[in-house]
Each structure stands twice: as structure tokens, then as C-alpha cells.
């Protein structure tokens, strides 16, 4: 419900039938995570806060430096030397006191990325590090979170949007990260101060459209902006069936740091069950059948006695203890394998999954089982 104060504040939104009260309430309920509170994060955070997004998370472990002020409009002269998330949080709350800002004053790594991402509906990547860009992409694919990515270089910007199950991911476009050091960042190559203003605002626009379910997102389209020629262009690209993270047989099942061991193989210690083996387990109180599909998929049809914990909420596994055997199921066996890998990381010992997913169940056991599209 919107308060009288909110109805007044968001009047220009409420006048748009495409937004209206329901849209404004959706913005208020939305939780958006910004990776990096720098050049791109500044305009996106300011506009999302002004637009009435209820919760903004900021990941950044840097302090404000004098050389940031040329483009990072969240900060002012007095911010130099302060923690970015602290200074940004104060500025954003001063602008919109109804906003809740969550500070993540840490470096995003494989070890903390899932924990942080789980608390949000949508992620905006505004980092200038390739390792963070791939980590954010992989975590969003694995946890099924929409991602709006942008990057800037000298006078040029790039942007693209990923929506789970609806289009290609960043790795489909750029399968392998460039060797660290080969690509100069802003600190080395320089950047036109106003450039992140354009690209960060595009990210905020995409975020608001996704929250409201409006228009056409930048799916499967890489948008490029050339400030010197003042031209926008776009390149279409498709999902790759052999993509290491969103492909049909992904090799990246849990987020990995680029500088650590790369692409993990299928996790050891996961028992792969056939549909017939799973059928024998139904009704066995020592085994918890956990369906990791989204609630709307679960509602259409699910196995008797199955619990629904979507992949992105797997942190809830602790709820019913680690003593029981955890058997993960999903539509095709990709998400359940990911859930298995994440469960092992969470310290759960006895982990199994249904190979081939509920598609295999429908094929081998129950042809009437309705497996909705993801
Ligand atoms: Zn991909």
C-alpha cells in the first residue's frame, strides 16, 4: 500500500497507465542489487532511489577518491576518503527517506556471491573488473536472477540484459574472459565523465522495465553507444547450447573466482538417480525430495511430498537439518545438479538428484505428469 506521501511523490509515475498504483507498489516491493557504487552505479542508484524502488543493495569495498568525482555523481567533495557504500547510503536516503539501503562493504567473491544475491530480485552490474563481471553473470544464471550489465571504455559504452530462460547470457557473447591485464580499465585508459551517466541510466531503465514487466528488454541484443559519433547500435546474439554456464550441459555449476581453479567438473559425491530409483524413494521419511523449480512451475505439477525451495533460496536448506538425505529435482536436471553442488558447499553430506529431471519422470514413470516450460 502506498502512503499519502508516496502518492504525492510518485504522481508523475501514477499518471502513466503503464505504471499506475500497482506498478508503483511493485517498485516499492522490489529489491535491486548494484555491483559497484562507482561511475555506472551512481546514476542507476540515484534514479532507482528517486523512482521509488524500495530496497537497494550496494556492493563496494572502495573509498571515495578525488579522481572519482569527475563521474561518480553519488559523491561530493566532502566524501573523499569515506567508504563508498556509507557515503552513497547517506546520499540516497537523504534523497528518498523511504528507501532502504543495504551495505555490502566487501569484495564480491565466489565465496559470498550466492549469499548476497539471494536477497535480491534483480542485479545491476557496474563493475570495471572482468573477474567480477563473469562472476556476476555466472551467479545470476545459476540462481536464476535477471542481470543488467554495462561497461564503459574511453568514449564507448556497452549494455545488455539477461533474463533466465529467456535469452543468452554474457558468457554466450564472450565465452572466455580476456587475460587479466590485457584490457585496460578506466584507471588506465581514461573515460569521459558523462559516459557512465548515459550507460548507468540505461541500466536503471532496464531494471524498472523488468520490475514493471513493461516493454522489450535488451535480451539477446548488445547495445553499443559511441559518444564521439553520438550513435547507438545493436548487435543481435543468441544463446549458445554449448555455453559453459547457461548451455544445455553446463560445466560451471557453482560460481568460481576467475583467479582460482576454473570451471569445476560435475561435483563428486552426488548420487544420480533414475526416475525409477526416485520412485522407490517416495514416501521414505529419511529422504527429503526438494523441487528447486520456481513456485509457478511447482504449482502446475509436482511429486507427492516434494518441498519447493527455488534454487535462488537454497540457503533455506538449513531449515530442516542436514541429517536427512537431500534429493533435488527440477525440470531437466540442470538446476537440480546446481542445487546439489550448492548443497555440498553448504555442508550437506548426503546429496542426490534426478538425472534428466521431471522430463525423465514424465517419460519413464508417469506420462500424464505436466512439465511446464521453464
Ligand atoms: Zn550463456
Short mmCIF file of C-alpha atoms and ligand atoms in Angstrom, two decimals:
data_model
loop_
_atom_site.label_atom_id
_atom_site.label_comp_id
_atom_site.label_asym_id
_atom_site.label_seq_id
_atom_site.Cartn_x
_atom_site.Cartn_y
_atom_site.Cartn_z
CA UNK A 1 0.00 0.00 0.00
CA UNK A 2 1.24 3.47 -0.86
CA UNK A 3 1.06 6.21 1.78
CA UNK A 4 -0.40 9.66 1.06
CA UNK A 5 3.16 10.99 0.95
CA UNK A 6 4.12 8.36 -1.64
CA UNK A 7 1.03 9.08 -3.74
CA UNK A 8 2.17 12.72 -3.89
CA UNK A 9 5.84 11.91 -4.52
CA UNK A 10 5.20 9.49 -7.38
CA UNK A 11 2.34 11.42 -9.02
CA UNK A 12 4.11 11.58 -12.42
CA UNK A 13 4.50 7.80 -12.39
CA UNK A 14 0.91 7.27 -11.30
CA UNK A 15 -0.25 9.32 -14.28
CA UNK A 16 1.29 6.72 -16.60
CA UNK A 17 -1.30 3.95 -17.01
CA UNK A 18 1.61 1.54 -17.66
CA UNK A 19 2.87 2.23 -14.12
CA UNK A 20 -0.11 3.28 -12.01
CA UNK A 21 -0.55 2.38 -8.34
CA UNK A 22 0.13 -1.33 -8.94
CA UNK A 23 3.39 -0.54 -10.73
CA UNK A 24 4.50 1.88 -8.04
CA UNK A 25 3.76 -0.76 -5.40
CA UNK A 26 5.83 -3.25 -7.40
CA UNK A 27 8.73 -0.77 -7.41
CA UNK A 28 8.35 -0.30 -3.65
CA UNK A 29 8.45 -4.07 -3.11
CA UNK A 30 11.47 -4.55 -5.42
CA UNK A 31 14.94 -5.37 -4.15
CA UNK A 32 17.72 -4.36 -6.55
CA UNK A 33 21.41 -5.08 -6.07
CA UNK A 34 24.09 -2.82 -7.56
CA UNK A 35 27.55 -4.26 -8.04
CA UNK A 36 29.85 -1.29 -7.77
CA UNK A 37 28.88 2.14 -6.45
CA UNK A 38 31.04 3.96 -8.99
CA UNK A 39 30.50 5.61 -12.35
CA UNK A 40 27.68 3.31 -13.51
CA UNK A 41 26.28 2.65 -10.04
CA UNK A 42 25.93 6.38 -9.28
CA UNK A 43 23.25 7.30 -11.84
CA UNK A 44 21.49 3.94 -11.58
CA UNK A 45 21.28 4.17 -7.77
CA UNK A 46 20.11 7.79 -7.85
CA UNK A 47 17.37 7.13 -10.42
CA UNK A 48 16.22 3.88 -8.84
CA UNK A 49 16.01 5.61 -5.45
CA UNK A 50 14.14 8.55 -6.93
CA UNK A 51 11.79 6.21 -8.80
CA UNK A 52 10.65 4.54 -5.60
CA UNK A 53 12.48 1.21 -5.66
CA UNK A 54 12.07 0.08 -2.05
CA UNK A 55 15.38 -1.65 -1.37
CA UNK A 56 18.79 -1.05 -2.92
CA UNK A 57 21.82 -3.17 -2.07
CA UNK A 58 25.27 -1.75 -2.79
CA UNK A 59 28.39 -3.91 -3.10
CA UNK A 60 31.60 -1.91 -3.00
CA UNK A 61 34.62 -2.09 -0.73
CA UNK A 62 36.39 1.05 -2.01
CA UNK A 63 36.81 4.50 -0.52
CA UNK A 64 35.94 7.65 -2.45
CA UNK A 65 38.98 9.15 -4.17
CA UNK A 66 39.30 12.65 -5.60
CA UNK A 67 39.67 11.18 -9.12
CA UNK A 68 36.22 9.53 -8.79
CA UNK A 69 34.37 12.85 -8.57
CA UNK A 70 34.70 13.54 -12.33
CA UNK A 71 31.95 10.93 -12.99
CA UNK A 72 30.72 9.31 -9.74
CA UNK A 73 27.89 11.74 -9.03
CA UNK A 74 26.77 9.96 -5.85
CA UNK A 75 29.68 11.66 -4.05
CA UNK A 76 30.77 15.20 -3.32
CA UNK A 77 33.99 16.88 -2.31
CA UNK A 78 33.45 16.05 1.37
CA UNK A 79 33.05 12.33 0.57
CA UNK A 80 36.73 11.87 -0.34
CA UNK A 81 38.32 9.26 1.92
CA UNK A 82 34.99 7.84 3.11
CA UNK A 83 33.64 4.35 2.46
CA UNK A 84 31.66 4.42 -0.78
CA UNK A 85 28.72 2.39 0.49
CA UNK A 86 28.44 4.59 3.62
CA UNK A 87 28.60 7.86 1.70
CA UNK A 88 26.27 6.55 -1.02
CA UNK A 89 23.78 5.22 1.54
CA UNK A 90 23.54 8.63 3.23
CA UNK A 91 23.09 10.45 -0.06
CA UNK A 92 20.40 8.05 -1.28
CA UNK A 93 18.45 8.11 1.99
CA UNK A 94 18.65 11.93 2.07
CA UNK A 95 17.10 11.91 -1.38
CA UNK A 96 14.40 9.39 -0.52
CA UNK A 97 13.90 8.67 3.20
CA UNK A 98 11.55 5.76 2.40
CA UNK A 99 14.39 3.88 0.71
CA UNK A 100 16.08 1.01 2.49
CA UNK A 101 19.79 0.73 1.59
CA UNK A 102 21.75 -2.42 2.38
CA UNK A 103 25.52 -2.02 2.59
CA UNK A 104 27.78 -4.81 1.37
CA UNK A 105 31.18 -3.30 2.15
CA UNK A 106 33.01 -6.39 0.86
CA UNK A 107 34.75 -7.63 -2.23
CA UNK A 108 32.39 -9.85 -4.23
CA UNK A 109 33.90 -13.34 -4.47
CA UNK A 110 32.67 -16.83 -5.29
CA UNK A 111 32.51 -17.49 -1.54
CA UNK A 112 29.96 -14.74 -0.81
CA UNK A 113 28.20 -14.06 -4.13
CA UNK A 114 25.30 -16.53 -3.70
CA UNK A 115 24.63 -15.44 -0.14
CA UNK A 116 24.43 -11.78 -1.23
CA UNK A 117 22.48 -12.32 -4.49
CA UNK A 118 19.79 -14.46 -2.82
CA UNK A 119 18.37 -11.41 -1.08
CA UNK A 120 17.54 -9.58 -4.34
CA UNK A 121 15.17 -9.79 -7.31
CA UNK A 122 17.47 -8.20 -9.85
CA UNK A 123 21.17 -7.41 -10.24
CA UNK A 124 22.84 -4.46 -11.99
CA UNK A 125 26.49 -4.97 -12.82
CA UNK A 126 28.51 -1.78 -12.94
CA UNK A 127 31.92 -3.14 -12.08
CA UNK A 128 35.03 -2.46 -14.15
CA UNK A 129 36.67 -5.78 -13.34
CA UNK A 130 36.31 -8.72 -15.72
CA UNK A 131 36.56 -11.23 -12.88
CA UNK A 132 33.53 -9.61 -11.19
CA UNK A 133 31.59 -9.38 -14.45
CA UNK A 134 31.91 -13.12 -15.14
CA UNK A 135 31.23 -13.97 -11.50
CA UNK A 136 28.05 -11.83 -11.54
CA UNK A 137 26.90 -13.42 -14.80
CA UNK A 138 27.51 -16.96 -13.62
CA UNK A 139 25.84 -16.38 -10.24
CA UNK A 140 22.79 -14.83 -11.92
CA UNK A 141 22.45 -17.76 -14.34
CA UNK A 142 22.89 -20.30 -11.54
CA UNK A 143 20.49 -18.55 -9.15
CA UNK A 144 18.09 -17.53 -11.96
CA UNK A 145 18.22 -13.79 -11.33
CA UNK A 146 17.84 -11.18 -14.07
CA UNK A 147 21.03 -9.20 -14.72
CA UNK A 148 21.57 -5.86 -16.44
CA UNK A 149 25.21 -5.50 -17.41
CA UNK A 150 27.01 -2.41 -18.63
CA UNK A 151 30.61 -1.48 -19.32
CA UNK A 152 32.41 1.69 -20.31
CA UNK A 153 35.71 2.36 -22.04
CA UNK A 154 37.05 5.81 -23.04
CA UNK A 155 34.15 7.18 -25.17
CA UNK A 156 32.17 3.97 -25.65
CA UNK A 157 29.65 2.01 -23.66
CA UNK A 158 28.02 -1.44 -23.84
CA UNK A 159 24.86 -2.76 -22.26
CA UNK A 160 22.88 -5.99 -22.29
CA UNK A 161 20.21 -7.69 -20.20
CA UNK A 162 19.94 -11.33 -19.21
CA UNK A 163 16.65 -12.88 -18.10
CA UNK A 164 16.74 -16.54 -17.00
CA UNK A 165 15.19 -18.88 -19.53
CA UNK A 166 14.51 -16.08 -21.99
CA UNK A 167 17.78 -15.32 -23.73
CA UNK A 168 21.55 -15.59 -23.87
CA UNK A 169 23.92 -14.64 -21.06
CA UNK A 170 27.13 -12.60 -21.04
CA UNK A 171 29.18 -15.79 -21.48
CA UNK A 172 27.21 -16.69 -24.63
CA UNK A 173 28.56 -13.46 -26.11
CA UNK A 174 32.04 -13.55 -24.59
CA UNK A 175 32.71 -17.21 -23.66
CA UNK A 176 36.13 -16.64 -22.17
CA UNK A 177 37.39 -13.77 -20.07
CA UNK A 178 40.36 -11.89 -21.50
CA UNK A 179 43.65 -12.48 -19.74
CA UNK A 180 43.85 -10.13 -16.75
CA UNK A 181 45.94 -7.08 -17.64
CA UNK A 182 45.29 -7.25 -21.40
CA UNK A 183 42.28 -4.97 -21.22
CA UNK A 184 42.89 -1.61 -19.58
CA UNK A 185 40.31 -0.36 -17.08
CA UNK A 186 39.12 3.23 -16.57
CA UNK A 187 42.03 3.97 -14.27
CA UNK A 188 44.46 3.12 -17.06
CA UNK A 189 42.63 4.09 -20.24
CA UNK A 190 40.59 7.07 -19.04
CA UNK A 191 36.87 7.62 -19.52
CA UNK A 192 34.69 10.55 -20.49
CA UNK A 193 32.98 11.66 -17.26
CA UNK A 194 29.47 11.81 -18.68
CA UNK A 195 29.65 8.37 -20.37
CA UNK A 196 28.68 6.27 -17.30
CA UNK A 197 25.80 8.71 -16.80
CA UNK A 198 24.28 7.51 -20.07
CA UNK A 199 25.01 3.81 -19.56
CA UNK A 200 24.02 3.70 -15.86
CA UNK A 201 20.74 5.40 -16.69
CA UNK A 202 20.10 2.75 -19.36
CA UNK A 203 20.69 0.09 -16.69
CA UNK A 204 18.19 1.77 -14.36
CA UNK A 205 15.68 1.96 -17.22
CA UNK A 206 16.04 -1.76 -17.89
CA UNK A 207 15.67 -2.53 -14.18
CA UNK A 208 12.45 -0.52 -13.91
CA UNK A 209 11.04 -2.15 -17.08
CA UNK A 210 11.82 -5.62 -15.73
CA UNK A 211 10.20 -4.84 -12.37
CA UNK A 212 7.09 -3.46 -14.09
CA UNK A 213 7.05 -6.10 -16.86
CA UNK A 214 6.99 -3.30 -19.43
CA UNK A 215 8.32 -3.03 -22.97
CA UNK A 216 11.10 -5.02 -24.55
CA UNK A 217 14.29 -5.67 -22.59
CA UNK A 218 17.78 -5.74 -24.14
CA UNK A 219 17.60 -9.51 -24.48
CA UNK A 220 19.95 -11.11 -26.97
CA UNK A 221 20.96 -7.63 -28.07
CA UNK A 222 24.24 -5.95 -27.25
CA UNK A 223 23.67 -2.21 -27.24
CA UNK A 224 26.70 -0.08 -28.03
CA UNK A 225 26.98 3.66 -27.53
CA UNK A 226 29.64 5.76 -29.22
CA UNK A 227 29.68 9.17 -27.56
CA UNK A 228 32.02 10.76 -30.11
CA UNK A 229 29.80 9.88 -33.08
CA UNK A 230 26.69 10.02 -30.88
CA UNK A 231 25.44 6.71 -32.19
CA UNK A 232 23.66 3.80 -30.64
CA UNK A 233 23.93 0.47 -32.44
CA UNK A 234 22.91 -3.04 -31.54
CA UNK A 235 24.22 -6.48 -32.31
CA UNK A 236 21.99 -9.49 -32.01
CA UNK A 237 23.34 -12.67 -30.47
CA UNK A 238 21.81 -15.98 -29.50
CA UNK A 239 22.07 -18.35 -26.59
CA UNK A 240 24.80 -20.94 -27.18
CA UNK A 241 23.83 -24.53 -26.49
CA UNK A 242 27.49 -25.07 -25.50
CA UNK A 243 27.65 -22.07 -23.13
CA UNK A 244 29.66 -23.10 -20.05
CA UNK A 245 27.04 -21.69 -17.68
CA UNK A 246 23.63 -21.34 -19.41
CA UNK A 247 24.09 -24.07 -22.04
CA UNK A 248 22.42 -27.46 -22.20
CA UNK A 249 25.25 -29.23 -20.38
CA UNK A 250 26.90 -26.55 -18.27
CA UNK A 251 30.36 -27.17 -16.81
CA UNK A 252 30.08 -24.25 -14.36
CA UNK A 253 27.66 -25.42 -11.67
CA UNK A 254 28.68 -23.13 -8.83
CA UNK A 255 30.22 -19.65 -9.08
CA UNK A 256 34.00 -19.71 -9.34
CA UNK A 257 36.59 -16.96 -8.96
CA UNK A 258 38.48 -16.47 -12.21
CA UNK A 259 41.78 -16.35 -10.40
CA UNK A 260 41.05 -19.62 -8.61
CA UNK A 261 40.53 -23.05 -10.04
CA UNK A 262 38.39 -22.61 -13.13
CA UNK A 263 35.29 -24.45 -14.22
CA UNK A 264 34.58 -27.22 -11.75
CA UNK A 265 33.67 -30.59 -13.11
CA UNK A 266 30.45 -32.30 -12.08
CA UNK A 267 30.61 -32.48 -8.31
CA UNK A 268 31.77 -35.73 -6.77
CA UNK A 269 29.55 -37.15 -4.06
CA UNK A 270 26.25 -36.51 -5.84
CA UNK A 271 24.15 -39.61 -6.35
CA UNK A 272 22.45 -39.58 -9.76
CA UNK A 273 19.06 -41.22 -9.58
CA UNK A 274 16.98 -42.56 -12.42
CA UNK A 275 13.24 -41.85 -12.33
CA UNK A 276 12.62 -45.46 -11.20
CA UNK A 277 15.15 -45.13 -8.35
CA UNK A 278 13.46 -41.91 -7.27
CA UNK A 279 10.04 -43.57 -7.36
CA UNK A 280 11.31 -46.17 -4.87
CA UNK A 281 12.36 -43.34 -2.54
CA UNK A 282 8.98 -41.57 -2.46
CA UNK A 283 7.43 -41.93 0.96
CA UNK A 284 10.80 -42.72 2.59
CA UNK A 285 10.96 -40.32 5.54
CA UNK A 286 14.77 -40.42 5.56
CA UNK A 287 14.84 -38.62 2.20
CA UNK A 288 13.67 -35.07 1.53
CA UNK A 289 12.57 -34.54 -2.07
CA UNK A 290 13.34 -30.91 -2.85
CA UNK A 291 11.94 -29.42 -6.03
CA UNK A 292 14.14 -26.46 -6.98
CA UNK A 293 11.89 -25.06 -9.72
CA UNK A 294 10.10 -21.73 -9.36
CA UNK A 295 6.80 -21.75 -7.40
CA UNK A 296 4.70 -21.22 -10.56
CA UNK A 297 6.24 -24.34 -12.13
CA UNK A 298 5.77 -26.29 -8.91
CA UNK A 299 2.08 -25.35 -8.74
CA UNK A 300 1.33 -26.88 -12.12
CA UNK A 301 2.55 -30.32 -11.07
CA UNK A 302 4.94 -31.81 -8.54
CA UNK A 303 5.89 -35.11 -6.96
CA UNK A 304 3.90 -36.22 -3.92
CA UNK A 305 5.55 -35.00 -0.72
CA UNK A 306 8.07 -32.75 -2.52
CA UNK A 307 9.13 -29.48 -0.88
CA UNK A 308 9.52 -26.44 -3.09
CA UNK A 309 12.71 -24.46 -2.49
CA UNK A 310 13.65 -22.49 -5.63
CA UNK A 311 17.33 -22.57 -6.48
CA UNK A 312 17.80 -18.92 -5.50
CA UNK A 313 16.52 -19.64 -1.98
CA UNK A 314 18.63 -22.68 -1.30
CA UNK A 315 20.08 -21.02 1.80
CA UNK A 316 16.82 -22.16 3.47
CA UNK A 317 18.08 -25.75 3.33
CA UNK A 318 19.36 -25.40 6.89
CA UNK A 319 15.70 -25.23 7.99
CA UNK A 320 15.21 -28.94 8.14
CA UNK A 321 18.66 -30.02 9.20
CA UNK A 322 21.46 -31.78 7.41
CA UNK A 323 20.66 -35.25 8.77
CA UNK A 324 18.27 -36.22 6.01
CA UNK A 325 19.17 -37.21 2.51
CA UNK A 326 18.50 -34.32 0.11
CA UNK A 327 17.18 -35.37 -3.29
CA UNK A 328 16.90 -32.47 -5.73
CA UNK A 329 14.56 -32.43 -8.72
CA UNK A 330 13.86 -29.85 -11.41
CA UNK A 331 12.52 -29.84 -14.97
CA UNK A 332 15.53 -31.09 -16.94
CA UNK A 333 18.20 -31.93 -14.36
CA UNK A 334 20.33 -28.80 -14.81
CA UNK A 335 19.03 -26.80 -11.83
CA UNK A 336 18.95 -29.89 -9.61
CA UNK A 337 22.59 -30.61 -10.39
CA UNK A 338 23.41 -26.99 -9.49
CA UNK A 339 21.39 -27.34 -6.30
CA UNK A 340 23.39 -30.48 -5.48
CA UNK A 341 26.67 -28.62 -5.94
CA UNK A 342 25.43 -25.72 -3.77
CA UNK A 343 24.16 -28.14 -1.09
CA UNK A 344 27.59 -29.77 -0.89
CA UNK A 345 29.07 -26.29 -0.45
CA UNK A 346 26.58 -25.68 2.36
CA UNK A 347 27.94 -28.74 4.15
CA UNK A 348 25.14 -31.20 3.37
CA UNK A 349 26.65 -34.66 3.01
CA UNK A 350 24.01 -36.93 1.53
CA UNK A 351 23.00 -35.40 -1.78
CA UNK A 352 21.26 -36.88 -4.81
CA UNK A 353 19.49 -35.59 -7.90
CA UNK A 354 17.08 -36.84 -10.50
CA UNK A 355 19.06 -37.28 -13.71
CA UNK A 356 17.13 -35.81 -16.63
CA UNK A 357 14.68 -34.12 -14.26
CA UNK A 358 10.92 -34.36 -14.33
CA UNK A 359 11.11 -34.72 -18.12
CA UNK A 360 12.63 -38.16 -17.42
CA UNK A 361 9.89 -38.80 -14.82
CA UNK A 362 7.20 -37.97 -17.39
CA UNK A 363 8.91 -40.19 -19.95
CA UNK A 364 9.61 -43.22 -17.73
CA UNK A 365 7.04 -43.22 -14.94
CA UNK A 366 4.03 -41.01 -15.48
CA UNK A 367 3.20 -39.78 -18.97
CA UNK A 368 0.42 -37.58 -17.58
CA UNK A 369 2.88 -35.58 -15.48
CA UNK A 370 2.72 -31.97 -16.66
CA UNK A 371 6.20 -30.49 -17.04
CA UNK A 372 5.65 -26.79 -17.67
CA UNK A 373 8.19 -24.88 -19.69
CA UNK A 374 10.77 -23.14 -17.53
ZN1 LIG B 1 25.29 -18.34 -21.72
#
